mmCIF file of C-alpha atoms in Angstrom:
data_model
loop_
_atom_site.group_PDB
_atom_site.id
_atom_site.type_symbol
_atom_site.label_atom_id
_atom_site.label_comp_id
_atom_site.label_asym_id
_atom_site.label_seq_id
_atom_site.Cartn_x
_atom_site.Cartn_y
_atom_site.Cartn_z
ATOM 1 C CA ILE A 152 -0.172 0.127 0.195
ATOM 2 C CA MET A 153 1.404 3.030 -0.555
ATOM 3 C CA SER A 154 2.490 5.515 2.096
ATOM 4 C CA ARG A 155 2.282 9.104 2.019
ATOM 5 C CA LYS A 156 5.771 9.699 0.998
ATOM 6 C CA ASN A 157 3.834 9.278 -2.825
ATOM 7 C CA ILE A 158 2.447 12.475 -2.551
ATOM 8 C CA THR A 159 6.025 14.984 -1.915
ATOM 9 C CA ARG A 160 5.565 18.968 -1.864
ATOM 10 C CA ARG A 161 7.862 19.061 -4.587
ATOM 11 C CA GLY A 162 4.885 16.951 -7.178
ATOM 12 C CA VAL A 163 2.422 19.352 -6.317
ATOM 13 C CA ILE A 164 2.648 22.628 -8.731
ATOM 14 C CA LYS A 165 3.551 25.814 -7.335
ATOM 15 C CA SER A 166 0.836 28.296 -7.145
ATOM 16 C CA GLY A 167 3.052 31.403 -7.616
ATOM 17 C CA VAL A 168 0.261 32.308 -4.491
ATOM 18 C CA ALA A 169 2.292 35.178 -3.093
ATOM 19 C CA THR A 170 2.343 35.344 1.058
ATOM 20 C CA SER A 171 -1.027 36.950 2.132
ATOM 21 C CA VAL A 172 0.051 40.218 4.373
ATOM 22 C CA ALA A 173 -0.655 39.549 8.223
ATOM 23 C CA LEU A 174 -3.746 42.112 8.915
ATOM 24 C CA ALA A 175 -3.271 43.912 11.808
ATOM 25 C CA ALA A 176 -5.849 43.031 13.870
ATOM 26 C CA PRO A 177 -5.667 38.723 12.866
ATOM 27 C CA THR A 178 -8.984 38.100 14.862
ATOM 28 C CA ILE A 179 -10.835 40.056 12.174
ATOM 29 C CA TRP A 180 -11.537 38.178 9.044
ATOM 30 C CA ILE A 181 -11.785 40.039 5.896
ATOM 31 C CA PRO A 182 -14.181 38.089 2.843
ATOM 32 C CA LYS A 183 -12.082 38.771 -0.444
ATOM 33 C CA ILE A 184 -9.428 38.021 0.937
ATOM 34 C CA GLU A 185 -10.801 34.673 2.587
ATOM 35 C CA ALA A 186 -11.652 33.789 -1.007
ATOM 36 C CA SER A 187 -8.477 34.611 -2.564
ATOM 37 C CA GLN A 188 -6.736 32.116 -0.394
ATOM 38 C CA THR A 189 -9.744 28.776 -0.566
ATOM 39 C CA VAL A 190 -11.536 26.448 -3.292
ATOM 40 C CA ASN A 191 -14.943 25.313 -2.872
ATOM 41 C CA VAL A 192 -15.297 22.311 -3.569
ATOM 42 C CA TRP A 193 -17.782 19.865 -4.698
ATOM 43 C CA THR A 194 -17.962 16.484 -4.247
ATOM 44 C CA TYR A 195 -18.437 12.707 -3.302
ATOM 45 C CA ALA A 196 -16.643 11.407 0.002
ATOM 46 C CA ASN A 197 -13.158 10.281 0.014
ATOM 47 C CA PHE A 198 -12.859 11.826 -4.041
ATOM 48 C CA ILE A 199 -9.842 14.110 -2.911
ATOM 49 C CA PRO A 200 -6.830 11.855 -0.940
ATOM 50 C CA LYS A 201 -6.283 13.895 2.249
ATOM 51 C CA ASP A 202 -2.451 13.608 1.709
ATOM 52 C CA PHE A 203 -3.309 15.220 -1.140
ATOM 53 C CA LYS A 204 -5.303 17.227 0.074
ATOM 54 C CA ARG A 205 -2.604 18.601 2.849
ATOM 55 C CA GLU A 206 0.238 18.683 0.354
ATOM 56 C CA PHE A 207 -1.836 21.199 -1.756
ATOM 57 C CA GLU A 208 -2.138 23.491 0.803
ATOM 58 C CA ASN A 209 0.543 23.824 2.346
ATOM 59 C CA GLU A 210 2.196 24.293 -1.333
ATOM 60 C CA THR A 211 0.020 26.512 -2.605
ATOM 61 C CA GLY A 212 -1.935 28.744 -0.033
ATOM 62 C CA ILE A 213 -4.983 27.840 -0.846
ATOM 63 C CA ARG A 214 -7.343 25.957 0.997
ATOM 64 C CA ILE A 215 -9.723 23.445 -0.185
ATOM 65 C CA ARG A 216 -13.031 23.789 1.522
ATOM 66 C CA GLU A 217 -15.222 20.491 0.270
ATOM 67 C CA ARG A 218 -18.829 20.219 0.260
ATOM 68 C CA LEU A 219 -19.910 16.642 0.138
ATOM 69 C CA VAL A 220 -22.902 15.753 -2.203
ATOM 70 C CA ASP A 221 -23.898 12.083 -2.518
ATOM 71 C CA ASP A 222 -26.250 12.674 -5.639
ATOM 72 C CA GLN A 223 -26.630 13.886 -9.038
ATOM 73 C CA GLY A 224 -30.104 15.478 -8.398
ATOM 74 C CA LYS A 225 -28.946 17.326 -5.172
ATOM 75 C CA GLU A 226 -26.247 18.634 -6.703
ATOM 76 C CA PHE A 227 -27.861 20.197 -9.901
ATOM 77 C CA ASN A 228 -30.701 21.961 -7.604
ATOM 78 C CA LEU A 229 -28.201 23.507 -5.187
ATOM 79 C CA LEU A 230 -26.056 24.833 -8.283
ATOM 80 C CA ALA A 231 -30.203 26.143 -10.217
ATOM 81 C CA ALA A 232 -29.702 27.927 -6.139
ATOM 82 C CA GLU A 233 -26.934 29.608 -6.429
ATOM 83 C CA LYS A 234 -26.995 30.416 -10.274
ATOM 84 C CA ASN A 235 -26.919 34.017 -9.542
ATOM 85 C CA ASN A 236 -23.969 33.752 -6.369
ATOM 86 C CA PRO A 237 -22.735 30.604 -6.670
ATOM 87 C CA THR A 238 -20.263 29.946 -3.370
ATOM 88 C CA ALA A 239 -19.002 26.433 -5.777
ATOM 89 C CA ASP A 240 -15.371 26.646 -7.885
ATOM 90 C CA ILE A 241 -15.563 22.832 -8.832
ATOM 91 C CA CYS A 242 -18.347 20.376 -8.820
ATOM 92 C CA THR A 243 -18.201 16.657 -9.491
ATOM 93 C CA VAL A 244 -20.511 15.855 -12.308
ATOM 94 C CA ALA A 245 -21.366 12.619 -13.910
ATOM 95 C CA GLY A 246 -19.903 12.278 -18.407
ATOM 96 C CA HIS A 247 -23.593 11.538 -18.746
ATOM 97 C CA ARG A 248 -25.314 13.917 -16.777
ATOM 98 C CA PHE A 249 -23.072 17.400 -18.615
ATOM 99 C CA GLY A 250 -26.271 18.365 -20.735
ATOM 100 C CA GLN A 251 -28.839 19.053 -17.689
ATOM 101 C CA PHE A 252 -26.207 20.948 -16.187
ATOM 102 C CA ILE A 253 -25.050 22.502 -19.342
ATOM 103 C CA ASP A 254 -28.461 24.052 -20.710
ATOM 104 C CA SER A 255 -28.730 25.398 -17.597
ATOM 105 C CA GLU A 256 -25.562 27.585 -17.446
ATOM 106 C CA LEU A 257 -23.538 25.577 -14.550
ATOM 107 C CA LEU A 258 -21.046 24.669 -15.498
ATOM 108 C CA ALA A 259 -17.954 26.825 -17.816
ATOM 109 C CA PRO A 260 -16.433 25.054 -20.372
ATOM 110 C CA LEU A 261 -13.162 23.380 -19.146
ATOM 111 C CA ASP A 262 -10.032 25.480 -21.077
ATOM 112 C CA VAL A 263 -7.329 22.713 -21.434
ATOM 113 C CA SER A 264 -4.799 24.747 -22.594
ATOM 114 C CA ARG A 265 -4.135 25.857 -18.616
ATOM 115 C CA LEU A 266 -4.050 22.791 -17.735
ATOM 116 C CA LYS A 267 -0.030 21.841 -18.750
ATOM 117 C CA ASN A 268 -1.187 17.995 -17.226
ATOM 118 C CA TRP A 269 -3.744 17.725 -18.601
ATOM 119 C CA SER A 270 -1.929 14.920 -20.792
ATOM 120 C CA THR A 271 -2.315 12.597 -17.513
ATOM 121 C CA VAL A 272 -5.610 11.594 -18.746
ATOM 122 C CA ASN A 273 -5.680 8.323 -21.029
ATOM 123 C CA LYS A 274 -7.593 9.134 -23.423
ATOM 124 C CA VAL A 275 -10.095 6.477 -23.572
ATOM 125 C CA TYR A 276 -11.728 9.228 -21.242
ATOM 126 C CA SER A 277 -10.098 12.736 -22.329
ATOM 127 C CA GLU A 278 -10.980 12.635 -25.927
ATOM 128 C CA SER A 279 -14.027 10.754 -25.291
ATOM 129 C CA ASP A 280 -16.910 11.863 -27.499
ATOM 130 C CA TRP A 281 -19.083 12.618 -24.686
ATOM 131 C CA SER A 282 -16.802 14.993 -23.074
ATOM 132 C CA VAL A 283 -17.784 17.171 -25.804
ATOM 133 C CA VAL A 284 -20.735 19.409 -25.899
ATOM 134 C CA ASN A 285 -21.877 22.170 -28.448
ATOM 135 C CA GLY A 286 -18.428 22.156 -29.605
ATOM 136 C CA LYS A 287 -16.593 22.280 -26.400
ATOM 137 C CA LYS A 288 -15.022 19.868 -23.836
ATOM 138 C CA TRP A 289 -16.380 20.483 -20.230
ATOM 139 C CA GLY A 290 -14.682 18.475 -17.188
ATOM 140 C CA VAL A 291 -11.525 16.784 -16.194
ATOM 141 C CA PRO A 292 -12.706 13.243 -16.036
ATOM 142 C CA ILE A 293 -11.059 12.196 -12.657
ATOM 143 C CA LEU A 294 -13.329 8.262 -12.229
ATOM 144 C CA SER A 295 -14.639 5.693 -13.134
ATOM 145 C CA GLY A 296 -17.400 3.213 -12.169
ATOM 146 C CA ALA A 297 -20.227 1.127 -12.576
ATOM 147 C CA GLU A 298 -23.644 0.206 -10.978
ATOM 148 C CA VAL A 299 -22.703 -2.838 -10.190
ATOM 149 C CA MET A 300 -24.142 -5.922 -7.802
ATOM 150 C CA GLY A 301 -22.508 -6.040 -4.159
ATOM 151 C CA TYR A 302 -22.385 -9.589 -2.156
ATOM 152 C CA ASN A 303 -22.056 -10.967 1.112
ATOM 153 C CA SER A 304 -19.567 -13.411 -0.015
ATOM 154 C CA GLU A 305 -20.021 -15.550 3.302
ATOM 155 C CA ILE A 306 -23.452 -15.487 2.517
ATOM 156 C CA VAL A 307 -24.188 -15.245 -1.476
ATOM 157 C CA SER A 308 -22.717 -17.718 -3.557
ATOM 158 C CA LYS A 309 -21.345 -16.162 -7.001
ATOM 159 C CA GLU A 310 -22.938 -18.375 -9.009
ATOM 160 C CA GLU A 311 -26.534 -16.758 -7.384
ATOM 161 C CA ALA A 312 -24.811 -13.573 -8.066
ATOM 162 C CA ARG A 313 -24.536 -14.285 -12.068
ATOM 163 C CA SER A 314 -28.689 -12.529 -11.968
ATOM 164 C CA TRP A 315 -30.091 -9.380 -11.145
ATOM 165 C CA ASP A 316 -32.677 -12.092 -10.005
ATOM 166 C CA ILE A 317 -31.185 -12.623 -7.039
ATOM 167 C CA MET A 318 -32.506 -8.987 -5.855
ATOM 168 C CA PHE A 319 -36.378 -10.160 -6.178
ATOM 169 C CA SER A 320 -36.216 -13.659 -5.170
ATOM 170 C CA GLU A 321 -37.543 -14.883 -1.977
ATOM 171 C CA LYS A 322 -34.402 -16.524 -0.785
ATOM 172 C CA TYR A 323 -33.229 -13.163 0.001
ATOM 173 C CA LYS A 324 -36.584 -11.471 0.830
ATOM 174 C CA GLY A 325 -35.894 -8.407 3.234
ATOM 175 C CA GLN A 326 -32.522 -8.222 3.077
ATOM 176 C CA THR A 327 -31.547 -6.193 -0.493
ATOM 177 C CA ALA A 328 -31.233 -2.975 -0.485
ATOM 178 C CA LEU A 329 -30.723 -0.389 -3.647
ATOM 179 C CA ILE A 330 -30.499 3.092 -5.430
ATOM 180 C CA LEU A 331 -34.006 3.132 -6.735
ATOM 181 C CA GLN A 332 -33.173 5.976 -9.243
ATOM 182 C CA ASP A 333 -30.330 4.116 -10.567
ATOM 183 C CA MET A 334 -31.978 1.074 -10.484
ATOM 184 C CA MET A 335 -34.666 2.002 -12.924
ATOM 185 C CA SER A 336 -32.244 1.654 -15.542
ATOM 186 C CA ILE A 337 -30.733 -1.403 -14.723
ATOM 187 C CA VAL A 338 -34.313 -2.803 -14.446
ATOM 188 C CA MET A 339 -35.170 -1.725 -17.920
ATOM 189 C CA LEU A 340 -31.736 -3.125 -19.602
ATOM 190 C CA TYR A 341 -33.324 -6.294 -16.790
ATOM 191 C CA LEU A 342 -36.495 -6.230 -18.790
ATOM 192 C CA GLY A 343 -35.381 -6.291 -22.164
ATOM 193 C CA TYR A 344 -35.226 -2.909 -22.985
ATOM 194 C CA ASP A 345 -32.747 0.075 -23.392
ATOM 195 C CA GLY A 346 -32.509 1.302 -20.094
ATOM 196 C CA ASN A 347 -30.319 4.504 -21.581
ATOM 197 C CA MET A 348 -33.995 5.216 -23.800
ATOM 198 C CA VAL A 349 -31.941 6.654 -26.403
ATOM 199 C CA ALA A 350 -33.625 3.757 -28.825
ATOM 200 C CA TYR A 351 -36.798 5.191 -27.550
ATOM 201 C CA LEU A 352 -36.172 9.289 -28.279
ATOM 202 C CA ASN A 353 -39.474 9.525 -31.386
ATOM 203 C CA ASN A 354 -41.635 7.061 -29.917
ATOM 204 C CA PRO A 355 -42.307 8.468 -25.731
ATOM 205 C CA ALA A 356 -45.428 6.552 -26.034
ATOM 206 C CA LYS A 357 -43.469 3.174 -26.177
ATOM 207 C CA ALA A 358 -40.898 5.295 -23.774
ATOM 208 C CA LYS A 359 -43.475 5.858 -20.832
ATOM 209 C CA ALA A 360 -44.731 2.622 -21.122
ATOM 210 C CA ILE A 361 -41.020 0.870 -20.613
ATOM 211 C CA VAL A 362 -41.028 3.556 -17.462
ATOM 212 C CA ASN A 363 -43.989 2.464 -16.528
ATOM 213 C CA GLU A 364 -43.722 -1.531 -17.092
ATOM 214 C CA ALA A 365 -40.125 -1.194 -14.989
ATOM 215 C CA ARG A 366 -42.353 0.656 -12.386
ATOM 216 C CA ASP A 367 -44.922 -1.974 -12.065
ATOM 217 C CA PHE A 368 -42.279 -4.266 -11.457
ATOM 218 C CA LEU A 369 -40.647 -2.788 -8.528
ATOM 219 C CA ILE A 370 -43.829 -2.035 -7.017
ATOM 220 C CA LYS A 371 -44.035 -6.122 -6.703
ATOM 221 C CA HIS A 372 -41.002 -6.149 -5.416
ATOM 222 C CA LYS A 373 -41.120 -3.793 -2.930
ATOM 223 C CA ASN A 374 -41.439 -6.610 -0.258
ATOM 224 C CA LYS A 375 -38.340 -7.728 -1.330
ATOM 225 C CA VAL A 376 -36.303 -4.070 -0.458
ATOM 226 C CA ARG A 377 -34.919 -3.614 2.876
ATOM 227 C CA LYS A 378 -34.419 -0.032 2.463
ATOM 228 C CA TYR A 379 -33.767 2.342 -0.901
ATOM 229 C CA TYR A 380 -30.869 4.391 0.035
ATOM 230 C CA ASP A 381 -28.866 6.956 -0.953
ATOM 231 C CA SER A 382 -25.340 7.515 -0.204
ATOM 232 C CA GLY A 383 -22.257 5.050 -0.164
ATOM 233 C CA ALA A 384 -21.628 5.209 3.358
ATOM 234 C CA GLU A 385 -25.284 3.954 3.997
ATOM 235 C CA ILE A 386 -24.903 0.032 1.957
ATOM 236 C CA GLN A 387 -21.294 0.041 3.915
ATOM 237 C CA GLN A 388 -22.482 -0.291 7.168
ATOM 238 C CA MET A 389 -25.942 -2.281 6.036
ATOM 239 C CA LEU A 390 -23.540 -4.582 4.790
ATOM 240 C CA ILE A 391 -21.223 -4.428 7.757
ATOM 241 C CA ASN A 392 -24.099 -4.881 9.975
ATOM 242 C CA GLN A 393 -25.969 -7.907 8.032
ATOM 243 C CA ASP A 394 -28.872 -5.665 7.206
ATOM 244 C CA VAL A 395 -28.885 -6.468 4.053
ATOM 245 C CA VAL A 396 -26.364 -9.132 1.926
ATOM 246 C CA VAL A 397 -26.954 -8.042 -2.034
ATOM 247 C CA CYS A 398 -27.451 -4.990 -3.216
ATOM 248 C CA HIS A 399 -27.687 -3.004 -6.329
ATOM 249 C CA ALA A 400 -24.519 -0.492 -5.831
ATOM 250 C CA TRP A 401 -21.801 2.082 -6.864
ATOM 251 C CA SER A 402 -18.570 0.255 -7.217
ATOM 252 C CA GLY A 403 -16.821 2.454 -5.295
ATOM 253 C CA SER A 404 -18.809 1.555 -2.333
ATOM 254 C CA ILE A 405 -18.215 -2.167 -2.347
ATOM 255 C CA SER A 406 -14.531 -2.177 -3.644
ATOM 256 C CA LYS A 407 -13.862 0.150 -0.310
ATOM 257 C CA LEU A 408 -15.499 -2.891 1.750
ATOM 258 C CA ILE A 409 -13.009 -5.137 -0.589
ATOM 259 C CA MET A 410 -9.930 -3.438 0.395
ATOM 260 C CA ASP A 411 -11.021 -2.683 4.471
ATOM 261 C CA GLY A 412 -11.356 -6.584 4.579
ATOM 262 C CA PHE A 413 -14.929 -6.923 4.741
ATOM 263 C CA PRO A 414 -15.935 -10.434 2.958
ATOM 264 C CA ALA A 415 -17.134 -9.028 0.213
ATOM 265 C CA GLU A 416 -17.506 -9.384 -4.006
ATOM 266 C CA MET A 417 -19.310 -7.407 -6.443
ATOM 267 C CA THR A 418 -20.013 -8.677 -10.493
ATOM 268 C CA ILE A 419 -22.062 -7.289 -13.167
ATOM 269 C CA PRO A 420 -24.187 -10.140 -14.036
ATOM 270 C CA LYS A 421 -25.349 -11.697 -16.729
ATOM 271 C CA GLU A 422 -27.857 -8.800 -18.034
ATOM 272 C CA GLY A 423 -25.376 -6.764 -17.804
ATOM 273 C CA SER A 424 -25.378 -2.889 -16.294
ATOM 274 C CA TYR A 425 -24.255 0.555 -16.829
ATOM 275 C CA GLY A 426 -20.789 2.265 -16.271
ATOM 276 C CA PHE A 427 -20.087 6.024 -15.879
ATOM 277 C CA ILE A 428 -17.614 8.783 -15.244
ATOM 278 C CA TYR A 429 -17.170 10.984 -13.053
ATOM 279 C CA CYS A 430 -15.704 14.604 -13.757
ATOM 280 C CA TYR A 431 -14.472 17.545 -11.700
ATOM 281 C CA ASN A 432 -16.376 20.533 -13.606
ATOM 282 C CA ILE A 433 -15.074 23.977 -14.064
ATOM 283 C CA ALA A 434 -18.139 26.139 -11.898
ATOM 284 C CA ASN A 435 -19.471 28.863 -14.439
ATOM 285 C CA ASN A 436 -19.367 32.333 -12.402
ATOM 286 C CA GLY A 437 -17.260 30.548 -9.739
ATOM 287 C CA PRO A 438 -15.359 33.259 -7.502
ATOM 288 C CA ASN A 439 -12.258 31.534 -7.469
ATOM 289 C CA PRO A 440 -11.780 30.147 -11.422
ATOM 290 C CA ASP A 441 -8.132 30.556 -10.773
ATOM 291 C CA ASN A 442 -7.864 28.318 -8.036
ATOM 292 C CA ALA A 443 -9.613 26.105 -9.146
ATOM 293 C CA TYR A 444 -7.466 25.471 -12.211
ATOM 294 C CA LYS A 445 -4.951 25.451 -9.773
ATOM 295 C CA PHE A 446 -6.633 22.248 -8.024
ATOM 296 C CA LEU A 447 -6.850 20.666 -10.913
ATOM 297 C CA ASP A 448 -3.623 20.607 -12.835
ATOM 298 C CA ALA A 449 -2.686 19.891 -9.264
ATOM 299 C CA LEU A 450 -4.686 16.642 -8.893
ATOM 300 C CA LEU A 451 -3.526 15.882 -12.517
ATOM 301 C CA ALA A 452 0.165 15.714 -11.482
ATOM 302 C CA ARG A 453 1.075 12.196 -10.796
ATOM 303 C CA PRO A 454 -0.144 8.951 -11.749
ATOM 304 C CA GLU A 455 0.413 7.873 -8.501
ATOM 305 C CA ILE A 456 -2.481 10.720 -7.629
ATOM 306 C CA GLY A 457 -5.284 8.824 -9.096
ATOM 307 C CA ALA A 458 -3.943 5.503 -7.431
ATOM 308 C CA ASN A 459 -4.500 7.111 -4.126
ATOM 309 C CA MET A 460 -7.748 8.183 -5.343
ATOM 310 C CA THR A 461 -8.772 4.836 -6.583
ATOM 311 C CA LYS A 462 -7.508 3.920 -2.976
ATOM 312 C CA ALA A 463 -10.001 6.865 -1.176
ATOM 313 C CA SER A 464 -13.061 6.192 -3.034
ATOM 314 C CA GLY A 465 -12.656 2.458 -4.434
ATOM 315 C CA TYR A 466 -13.037 3.735 -7.653
ATOM 316 C CA ILE A 467 -11.011 3.380 -11.569
ATOM 317 C CA SER A 468 -8.878 6.356 -11.986
ATOM 318 C CA THR A 469 -8.767 7.251 -15.515
ATOM 319 C CA PHE A 470 -5.072 9.048 -14.767
ATOM 320 C CA LYS A 471 -2.542 6.710 -17.476
ATOM 321 C CA GLY A 472 -0.054 4.706 -15.398
ATOM 322 C CA SER A 473 -1.953 5.191 -11.743
ATOM 323 C CA ALA A 474 -2.360 1.119 -11.564
ATOM 324 C CA LYS A 475 1.231 0.139 -10.610
ATOM 325 C CA TYR A 476 1.017 2.312 -7.845
ATOM 326 C CA LEU A 477 -1.931 -0.497 -7.096
ATOM 327 C CA THR A 478 -1.601 -3.723 -4.620
ATOM 328 C CA ASP A 479 -3.258 -6.834 -6.176
ATOM 329 C CA LEU A 480 -6.406 -6.489 -3.928
ATOM 330 C CA GLU A 481 -6.805 -2.928 -5.286
ATOM 331 C CA LYS A 482 -6.492 -3.731 -8.761
ATOM 332 C CA ARG A 483 -8.971 -6.718 -8.515
ATOM 333 C CA THR A 484 -10.933 -3.736 -6.184
ATOM 334 C CA SER A 485 -10.965 -1.922 -9.527
ATOM 335 C CA SER A 486 -11.615 -3.700 -12.096
ATOM 336 C CA PHE A 487 -14.066 -6.911 -14.075
ATOM 337 C CA THR A 488 -13.699 -9.768 -16.310
ATOM 338 C CA GLU A 489 -13.870 -9.393 -19.470
ATOM 339 C CA GLU A 490 -17.138 -11.030 -19.043
ATOM 340 C CA GLU A 491 -18.600 -9.335 -16.942
ATOM 341 C CA LEU A 492 -17.035 -6.119 -19.144
ATOM 342 C CA GLU A 493 -19.472 -7.456 -22.142
ATOM 343 C CA GLY A 494 -22.584 -6.334 -20.445
ATOM 344 C CA LEU A 495 -21.063 -3.541 -19.371
ATOM 345 C CA GLN A 496 -22.794 -0.219 -21.799
ATOM 346 C CA PHE A 497 -21.432 3.373 -20.355
ATOM 347 C CA PHE A 498 -24.551 5.599 -19.832
ATOM 348 C CA ARG A 499 -25.955 8.488 -22.389
ATOM 349 C CA ALA A 500 -27.196 12.003 -22.525
ATOM 350 C CA GLU A 501 -28.948 11.890 -25.067
ATOM 351 C CA ALA A 502 -32.204 11.044 -23.482
ATOM 352 C CA ASN A 503 -32.255 12.206 -20.296
ATOM 353 C CA LYS A 504 -35.059 14.495 -20.759
ATOM 354 C CA MET A 505 -37.389 13.021 -21.709
ATOM 355 C CA LYS A 506 -35.990 9.462 -19.639
ATOM 356 C CA TYR A 507 -35.730 11.770 -16.092
ATOM 357 C CA SER A 508 -39.493 13.162 -16.894
ATOM 358 C CA LEU A 509 -40.340 9.542 -16.674
ATOM 359 C CA VAL A 510 -38.452 8.169 -14.353
ATOM 360 C CA ASP A 511 -38.521 11.060 -11.528
ATOM 361 C CA PRO A 512 -42.152 10.773 -11.492
ATOM 362 C CA ALA A 513 -42.157 7.103 -11.661
ATOM 363 C CA VAL A 514 -40.197 6.758 -8.607
ATOM 364 C CA GLU A 515 -42.310 9.240 -6.281
ATOM 365 C CA VAL A 516 -45.579 6.052 -7.234
ATOM 366 C CA ILE A 517 -42.684 3.254 -5.824
ATOM 367 C CA LYS A 518 -41.797 4.889 -3.076
ATOM 368 C CA ALA A 519 -45.500 6.284 -1.689
ATOM 369 C CA ALA A 520 -46.926 2.892 -2.791
#
């Protein structure tokens, strides 16, 4: 396992920020000066490695202020509420959700010329078509993950976990958990449909019928579910307490449990699942855009930082060469077999407006059922 020496003061990008002149009255803090020495990052838990945060702050004099988010919809609503006077400099948006944020003018296009370490990002991610919207590039890809089935390997067999069937079986009734909105896409795929709904863009009636079928399926099997949950920490605790033994989860949550020695496994069942890419994006009209770019360039300084992001979050780093800084266990928990990958599709954004206009109301009906 990497030691703290992997992130050194030498490796963090020099900021060129002059040391602030001490105030005559140190107990008085002037907001303008404070803002110039900060970068406000809205992100998920463990997405900023502690060692990196400490070294960046020591090297640059810029304080990283984290605001934790656990849901893309909630983050969108928070940013929208602050649109005219945002407090965020950087926010964390999944690639397939770019459109919603961009259309609402909540993100600024990425100026790659300000990132001298841009080449650290693997071209599979940095040059992907989903990262270009309206002819402009948006966001620095940092971590990739997937919607997986997680399970307690001392209770649930590997063979049982080959299919999403297990989530709806009598055997584990009351011992399952899922993220309801995300599970809607999985259930559509499980039922033989396009969970991205791109195939139904020109057939809204068909799209509505499919969402209703997925909704009714989940209502039918609602008694199998112990809890609809929101955060990765919540499902980790439920598995540790054996409140649940099998679940639908983000891969990073289960990877962290495996790294910590808990008897968990994760898989992409034979019916398939969806992958996603998390990005750090520049918030439109954020208070400290220069500091935001300094933060991003420092993050991209070396592949070891990407490896430490994987260790902290459980998700797969997008940085070239990061895997060589991981142990065999860490590599295993952030990868899938060829057979599993055959069933993995990436979330797509083309039909999001139509999709979520149908899915969001369906989710509320399921909760109320």
